CSV table of C-alpha atoms in Angstrom, one decimal:
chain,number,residue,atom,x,y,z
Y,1,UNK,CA,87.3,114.0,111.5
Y,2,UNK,CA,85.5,111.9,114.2
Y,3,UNK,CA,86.6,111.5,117.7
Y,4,UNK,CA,85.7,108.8,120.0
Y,5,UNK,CA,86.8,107.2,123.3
Y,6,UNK,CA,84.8,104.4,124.2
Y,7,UNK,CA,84.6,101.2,123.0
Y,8,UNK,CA,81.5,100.7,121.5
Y,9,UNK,CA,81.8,104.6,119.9
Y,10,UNK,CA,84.1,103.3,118.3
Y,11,UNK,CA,82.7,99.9,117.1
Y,12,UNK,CA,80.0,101.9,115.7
Y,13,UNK,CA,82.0,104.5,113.7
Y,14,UNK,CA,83.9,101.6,112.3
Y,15,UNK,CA,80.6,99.6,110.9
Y,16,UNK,CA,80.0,103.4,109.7
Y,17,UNK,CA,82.8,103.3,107.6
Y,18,UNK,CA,82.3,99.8,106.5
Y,19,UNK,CA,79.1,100.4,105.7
Y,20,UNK,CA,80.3,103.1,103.3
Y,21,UNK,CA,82.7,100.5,101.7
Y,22,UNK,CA,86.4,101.6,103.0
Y,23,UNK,CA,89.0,99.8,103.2
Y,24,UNK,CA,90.8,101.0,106.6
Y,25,UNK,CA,94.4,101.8,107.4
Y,26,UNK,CA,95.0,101.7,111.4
Y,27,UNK,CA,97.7,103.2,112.9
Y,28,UNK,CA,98.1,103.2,116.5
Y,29,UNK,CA,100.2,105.7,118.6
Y,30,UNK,CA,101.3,107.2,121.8
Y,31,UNK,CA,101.9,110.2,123.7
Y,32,UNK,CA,103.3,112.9,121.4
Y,33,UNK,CA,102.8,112.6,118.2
Y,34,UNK,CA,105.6,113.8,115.9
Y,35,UNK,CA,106.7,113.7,112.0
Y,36,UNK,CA,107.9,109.8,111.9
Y,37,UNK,CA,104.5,109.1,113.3
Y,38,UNK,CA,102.9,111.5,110.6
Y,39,UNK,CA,104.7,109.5,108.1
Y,40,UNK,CA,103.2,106.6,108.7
Y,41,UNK,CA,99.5,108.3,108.5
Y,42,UNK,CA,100.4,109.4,105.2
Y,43,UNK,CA,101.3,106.9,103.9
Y,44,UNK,CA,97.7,105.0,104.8
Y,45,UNK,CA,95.9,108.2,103.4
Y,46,UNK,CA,97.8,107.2,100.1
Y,47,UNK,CA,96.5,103.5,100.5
Y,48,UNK,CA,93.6,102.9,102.3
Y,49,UNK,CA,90.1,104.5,101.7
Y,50,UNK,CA,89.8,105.7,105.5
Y,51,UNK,CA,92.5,105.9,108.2
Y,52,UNK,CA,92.0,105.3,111.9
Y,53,UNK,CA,94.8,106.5,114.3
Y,54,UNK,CA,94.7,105.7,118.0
Y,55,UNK,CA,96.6,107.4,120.8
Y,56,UNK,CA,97.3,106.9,124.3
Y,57,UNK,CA,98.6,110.1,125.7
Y,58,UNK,CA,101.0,110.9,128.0
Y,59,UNK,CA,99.0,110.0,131.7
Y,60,UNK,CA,100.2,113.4,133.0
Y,61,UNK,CA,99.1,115.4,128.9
Y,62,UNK,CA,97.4,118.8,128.8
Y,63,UNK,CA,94.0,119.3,127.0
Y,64,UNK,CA,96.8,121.6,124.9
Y,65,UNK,CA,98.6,118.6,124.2
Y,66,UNK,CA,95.3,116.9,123.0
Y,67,UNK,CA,94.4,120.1,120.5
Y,68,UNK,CA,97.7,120.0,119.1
Y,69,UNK,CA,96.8,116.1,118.1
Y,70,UNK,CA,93.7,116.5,116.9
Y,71,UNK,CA,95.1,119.7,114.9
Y,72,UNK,CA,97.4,117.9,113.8
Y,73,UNK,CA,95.8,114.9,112.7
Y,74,UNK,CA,93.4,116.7,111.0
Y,75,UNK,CA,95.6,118.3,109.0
Y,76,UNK,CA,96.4,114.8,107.5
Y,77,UNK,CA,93.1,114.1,106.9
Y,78,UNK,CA,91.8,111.7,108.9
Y,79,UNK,CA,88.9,110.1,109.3
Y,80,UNK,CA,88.5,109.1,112.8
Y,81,UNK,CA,90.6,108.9,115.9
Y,82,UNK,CA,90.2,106.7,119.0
Y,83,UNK,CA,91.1,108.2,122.1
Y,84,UNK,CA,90.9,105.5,124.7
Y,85,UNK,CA,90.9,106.5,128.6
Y,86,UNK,CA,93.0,105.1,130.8
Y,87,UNK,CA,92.8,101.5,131.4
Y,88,UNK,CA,90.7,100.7,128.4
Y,89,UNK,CA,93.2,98.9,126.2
Y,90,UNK,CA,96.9,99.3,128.0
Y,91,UNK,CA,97.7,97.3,131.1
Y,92,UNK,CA,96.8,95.7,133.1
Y,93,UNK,CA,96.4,93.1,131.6
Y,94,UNK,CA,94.6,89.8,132.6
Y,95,UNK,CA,95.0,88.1,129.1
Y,96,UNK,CA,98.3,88.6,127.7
Y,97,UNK,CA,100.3,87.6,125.0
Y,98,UNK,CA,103.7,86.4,124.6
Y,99,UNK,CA,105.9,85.8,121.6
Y,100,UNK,CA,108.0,83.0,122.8
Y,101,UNK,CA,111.4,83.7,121.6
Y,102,UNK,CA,110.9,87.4,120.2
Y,103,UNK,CA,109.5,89.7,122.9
Y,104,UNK,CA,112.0,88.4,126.0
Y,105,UNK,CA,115.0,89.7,124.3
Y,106,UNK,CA,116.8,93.3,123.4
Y,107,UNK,CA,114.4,95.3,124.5
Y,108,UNK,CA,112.5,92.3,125.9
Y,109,UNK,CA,115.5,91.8,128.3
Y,110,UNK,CA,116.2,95.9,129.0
Y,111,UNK,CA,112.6,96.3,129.9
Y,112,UNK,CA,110.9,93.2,130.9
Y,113,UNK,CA,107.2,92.8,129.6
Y,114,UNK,CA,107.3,95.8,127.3
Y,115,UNK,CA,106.7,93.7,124.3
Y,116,UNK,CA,104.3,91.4,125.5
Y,117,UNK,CA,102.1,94.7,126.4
Y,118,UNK,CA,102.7,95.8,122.8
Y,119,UNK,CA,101.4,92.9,121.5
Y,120,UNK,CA,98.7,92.6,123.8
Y,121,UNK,CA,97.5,96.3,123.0
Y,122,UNK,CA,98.3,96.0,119.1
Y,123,UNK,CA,95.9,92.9,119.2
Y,124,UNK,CA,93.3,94.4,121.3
Y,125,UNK,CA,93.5,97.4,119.0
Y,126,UNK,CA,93.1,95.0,115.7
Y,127,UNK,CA,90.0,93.6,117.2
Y,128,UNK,CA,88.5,96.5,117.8
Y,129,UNK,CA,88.9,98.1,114.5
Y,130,UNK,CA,89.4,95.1,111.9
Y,131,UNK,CA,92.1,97.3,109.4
Y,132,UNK,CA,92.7,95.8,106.2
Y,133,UNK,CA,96.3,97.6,107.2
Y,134,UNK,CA,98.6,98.3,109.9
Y,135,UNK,CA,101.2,100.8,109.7
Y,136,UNK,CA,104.3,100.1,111.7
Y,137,UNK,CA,107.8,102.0,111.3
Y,138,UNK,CA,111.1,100.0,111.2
Y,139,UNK,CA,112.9,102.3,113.4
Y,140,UNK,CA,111.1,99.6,116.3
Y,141,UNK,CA,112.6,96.9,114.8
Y,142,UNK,CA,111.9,94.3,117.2
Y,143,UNK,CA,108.3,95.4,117.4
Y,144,UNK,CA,108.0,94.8,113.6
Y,145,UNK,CA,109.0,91.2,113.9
Y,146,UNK,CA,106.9,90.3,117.2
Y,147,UNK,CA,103.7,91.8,115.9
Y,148,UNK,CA,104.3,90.1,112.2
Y,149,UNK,CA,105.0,87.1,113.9
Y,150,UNK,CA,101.9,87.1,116.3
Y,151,UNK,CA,99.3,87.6,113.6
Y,152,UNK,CA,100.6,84.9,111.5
Y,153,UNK,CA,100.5,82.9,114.5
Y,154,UNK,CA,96.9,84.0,115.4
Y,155,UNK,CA,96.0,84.1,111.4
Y,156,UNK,CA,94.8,87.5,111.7
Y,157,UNK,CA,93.1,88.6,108.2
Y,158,UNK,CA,95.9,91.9,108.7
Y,159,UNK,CA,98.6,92.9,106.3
Y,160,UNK,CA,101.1,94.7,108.1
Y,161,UNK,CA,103.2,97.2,106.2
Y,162,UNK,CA,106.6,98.4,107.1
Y,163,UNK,CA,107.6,102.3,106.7
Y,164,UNK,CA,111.6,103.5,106.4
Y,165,UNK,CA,112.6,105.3,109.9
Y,166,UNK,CA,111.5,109.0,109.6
Y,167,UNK,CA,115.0,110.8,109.8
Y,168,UNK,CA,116.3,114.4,110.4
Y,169,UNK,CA,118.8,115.8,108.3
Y,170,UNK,CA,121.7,114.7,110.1
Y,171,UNK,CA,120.1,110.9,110.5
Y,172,UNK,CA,118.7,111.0,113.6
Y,173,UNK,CA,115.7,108.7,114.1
Y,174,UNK,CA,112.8,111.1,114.7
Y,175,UNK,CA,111.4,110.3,118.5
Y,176,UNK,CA,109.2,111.8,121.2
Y,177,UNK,CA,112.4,110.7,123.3
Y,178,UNK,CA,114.6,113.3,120.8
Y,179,UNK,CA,112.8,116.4,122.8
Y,180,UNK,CA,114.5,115.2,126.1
Y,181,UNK,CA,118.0,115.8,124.9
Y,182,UNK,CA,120.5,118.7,125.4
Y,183,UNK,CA,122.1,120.7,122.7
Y,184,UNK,CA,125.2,118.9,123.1
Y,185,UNK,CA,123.4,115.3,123.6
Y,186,UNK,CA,121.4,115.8,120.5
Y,187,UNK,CA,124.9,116.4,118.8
Y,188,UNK,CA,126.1,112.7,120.6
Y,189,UNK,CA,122.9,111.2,119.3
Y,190,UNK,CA,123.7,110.8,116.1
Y,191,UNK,CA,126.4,108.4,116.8
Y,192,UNK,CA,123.2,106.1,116.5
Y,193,UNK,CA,122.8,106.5,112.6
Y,194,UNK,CA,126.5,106.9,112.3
Y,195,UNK,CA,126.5,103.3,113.3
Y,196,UNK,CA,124.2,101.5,111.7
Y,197,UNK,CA,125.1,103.1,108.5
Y,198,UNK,CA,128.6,101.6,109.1
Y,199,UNK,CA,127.1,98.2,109.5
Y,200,UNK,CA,125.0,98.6,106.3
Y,201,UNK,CA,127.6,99.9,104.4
Y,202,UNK,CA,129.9,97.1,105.8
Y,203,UNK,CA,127.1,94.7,104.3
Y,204,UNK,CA,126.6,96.6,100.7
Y,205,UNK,CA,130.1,95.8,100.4
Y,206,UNK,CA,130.2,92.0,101.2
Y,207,UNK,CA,130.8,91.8,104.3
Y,208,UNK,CA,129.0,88.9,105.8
Y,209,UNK,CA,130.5,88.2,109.4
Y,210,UNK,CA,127.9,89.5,112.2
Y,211,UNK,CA,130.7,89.8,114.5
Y,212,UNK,CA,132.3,92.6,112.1
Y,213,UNK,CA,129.4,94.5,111.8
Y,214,UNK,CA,128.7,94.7,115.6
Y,215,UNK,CA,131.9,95.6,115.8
Y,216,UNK,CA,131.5,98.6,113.3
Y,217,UNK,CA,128.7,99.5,115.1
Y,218,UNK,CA,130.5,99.5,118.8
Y,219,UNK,CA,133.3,101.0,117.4
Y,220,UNK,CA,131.4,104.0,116.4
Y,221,UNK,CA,129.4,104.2,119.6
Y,222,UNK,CA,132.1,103.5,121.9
Y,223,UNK,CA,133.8,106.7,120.1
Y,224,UNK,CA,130.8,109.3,121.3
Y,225,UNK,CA,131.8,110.1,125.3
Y,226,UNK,CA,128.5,110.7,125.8
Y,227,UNK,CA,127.3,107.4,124.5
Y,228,UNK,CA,126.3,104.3,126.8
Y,229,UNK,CA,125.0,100.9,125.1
Y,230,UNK,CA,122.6,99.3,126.5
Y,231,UNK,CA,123.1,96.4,123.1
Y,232,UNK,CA,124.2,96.0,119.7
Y,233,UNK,CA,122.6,93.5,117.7
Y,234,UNK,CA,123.1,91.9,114.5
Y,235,UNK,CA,119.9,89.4,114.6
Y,236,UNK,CA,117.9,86.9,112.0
Y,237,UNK,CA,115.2,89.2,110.2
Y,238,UNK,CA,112.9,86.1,111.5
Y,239,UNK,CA,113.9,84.6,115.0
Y,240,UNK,CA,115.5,87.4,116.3
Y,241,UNK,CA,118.7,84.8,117.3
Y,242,UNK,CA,122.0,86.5,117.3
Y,243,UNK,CA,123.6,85.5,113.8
Y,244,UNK,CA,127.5,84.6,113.2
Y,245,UNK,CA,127.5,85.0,110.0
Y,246,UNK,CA,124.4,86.7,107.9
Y,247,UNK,CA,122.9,84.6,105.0
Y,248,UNK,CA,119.8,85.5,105.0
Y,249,UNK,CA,117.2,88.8,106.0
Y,250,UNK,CA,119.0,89.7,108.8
Y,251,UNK,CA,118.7,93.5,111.0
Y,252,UNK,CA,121.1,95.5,112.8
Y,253,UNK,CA,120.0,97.3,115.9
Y,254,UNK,CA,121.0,99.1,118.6
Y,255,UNK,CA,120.1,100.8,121.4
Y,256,UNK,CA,122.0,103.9,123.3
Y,257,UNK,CA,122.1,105.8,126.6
Y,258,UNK,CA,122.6,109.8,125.7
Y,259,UNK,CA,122.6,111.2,129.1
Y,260,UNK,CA,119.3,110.0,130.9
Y,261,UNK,CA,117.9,109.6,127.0
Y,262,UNK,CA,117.7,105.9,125.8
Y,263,UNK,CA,117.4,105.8,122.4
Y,264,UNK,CA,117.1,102.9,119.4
Y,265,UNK,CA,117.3,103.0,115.4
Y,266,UNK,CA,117.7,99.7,113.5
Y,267,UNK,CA,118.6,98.9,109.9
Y,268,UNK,CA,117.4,95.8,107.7
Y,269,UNK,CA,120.2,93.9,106.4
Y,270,UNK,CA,119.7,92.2,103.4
């Protein structure tokens, strides 16, 4: 396994890897790396002929921390990772890009300019390595349809591929932002997957009204004491555009204070 943290490192171990003929899987990721994120490199070690993961660590991350990557990424076999230092490829940003539409609301509105980083990042990171696939996990929802939406936008010779949320046992979404909850809060977090499996189980049976399923989902929120929404969403698959009645792809999400946690899990609908 290579590692590299400069640019044009970088650019050269990727004509390397051309030059040997292999199709490349990217996927890009931050801070600590845990099994949902080690899903999705699996999954490109199944597919592509050579994966490429990037991360941008924690500002404040231990050389520890970085071992325990590298360990662990070596583990899943592969073949080179890009380690970027600070200010190489996250903001600021001079250039930026904005998905009109997608990326100013849900988690556009909660924390203004988040999305158009992550598509400003993803693309810088696309350029830079030229995968024939990105791997993306639906659990970030709204990230899924921005970044699908801004390379058919930009045409960018990409094919993005869509993994199912890496859950625990009990549902929970797996998240770096998992390790910041009590015992009793990680109890409370699952009110989360309770939730959106109400809504989808709402929809398997024919229910068709958005304003039900939100309601499902609320309801089972709103139950948990120590549970805070930030939103509940029942959105077009597309647009993003709040839906009255779903006839069409269509995705419930929602995102939850636990304490001082915020987390998010989404479900496609249809």
């Amino acid at each position: 396994m290579d590692v590299v943290r400069g640019v044009d490192d970088l650019r050269e171990a990727i004509l390397e890897l051309r030059r040997a003929g292999r199709s490349i899987g990217f996927v890009p990721t931050t801070g600590i790396v845990h099994s949902g994120q080690l899903s999705l490199v699996r999954q490109a070690r199944q597919t592509d002929g050579a994966v490429v993961v990037s991360n941008q660590p924690d500002p404040g991350g231990s050389a520890t921390e970085e071992d325990r990557l590298l360990t662990l990424l070596d583990l899943h076999e592969v073949d080179l990772v890009f380690l970027p230092s600070p200010g190489t490829v996250d903001p600021p940003h001079v250039t930026r890009i904005t998905v009109d539409g997608l990326t100013g609301r849900l988690e556009g509105a909660s924390r203004p300019g988040y999305l158009d980083e992550v598509a400003t990042t993803t693309m810088k990171f696309l350029h830079l390595v030229g995968p024939a696939h990105l791997y993306l996990g639906q659990k970030d929802a709204q990230r899924v349809v921005v970044v699908r939406r801004m390379l058919a936008d930009l045409f960018v010779n990409v094919e993005l591929l869509v993994c199912p949320v890496f859950r625990e046992t009990d549902g929970l979404a797996v998240s770096a932002a998992n390790m910041g909850l009590s015992i009793e809060e990680r109890h409370a977090a699952t009110c989360l997957y309770a939730a959106i499996a109400a809504a989808e189980a709402a929809y398997d049976a024919g229910e068709r009204s958005a304003e039900v399923l939100r309601a499902r989902m609320t309801d089972r929120i709103g139950s948990e004491h120590l549970a805070r929404i930030d939103y509940v969403s029942v959105a077009d698959g597309e647009t993003l555009a709040e839906l009255s009645r779903l006839n069409g792809p269509a995705v419930g999400m929602v995102a939850v204070w636990i304490g001082r946690t915020r987390l998010t899990d989404s479900v496609p609908l249809g």
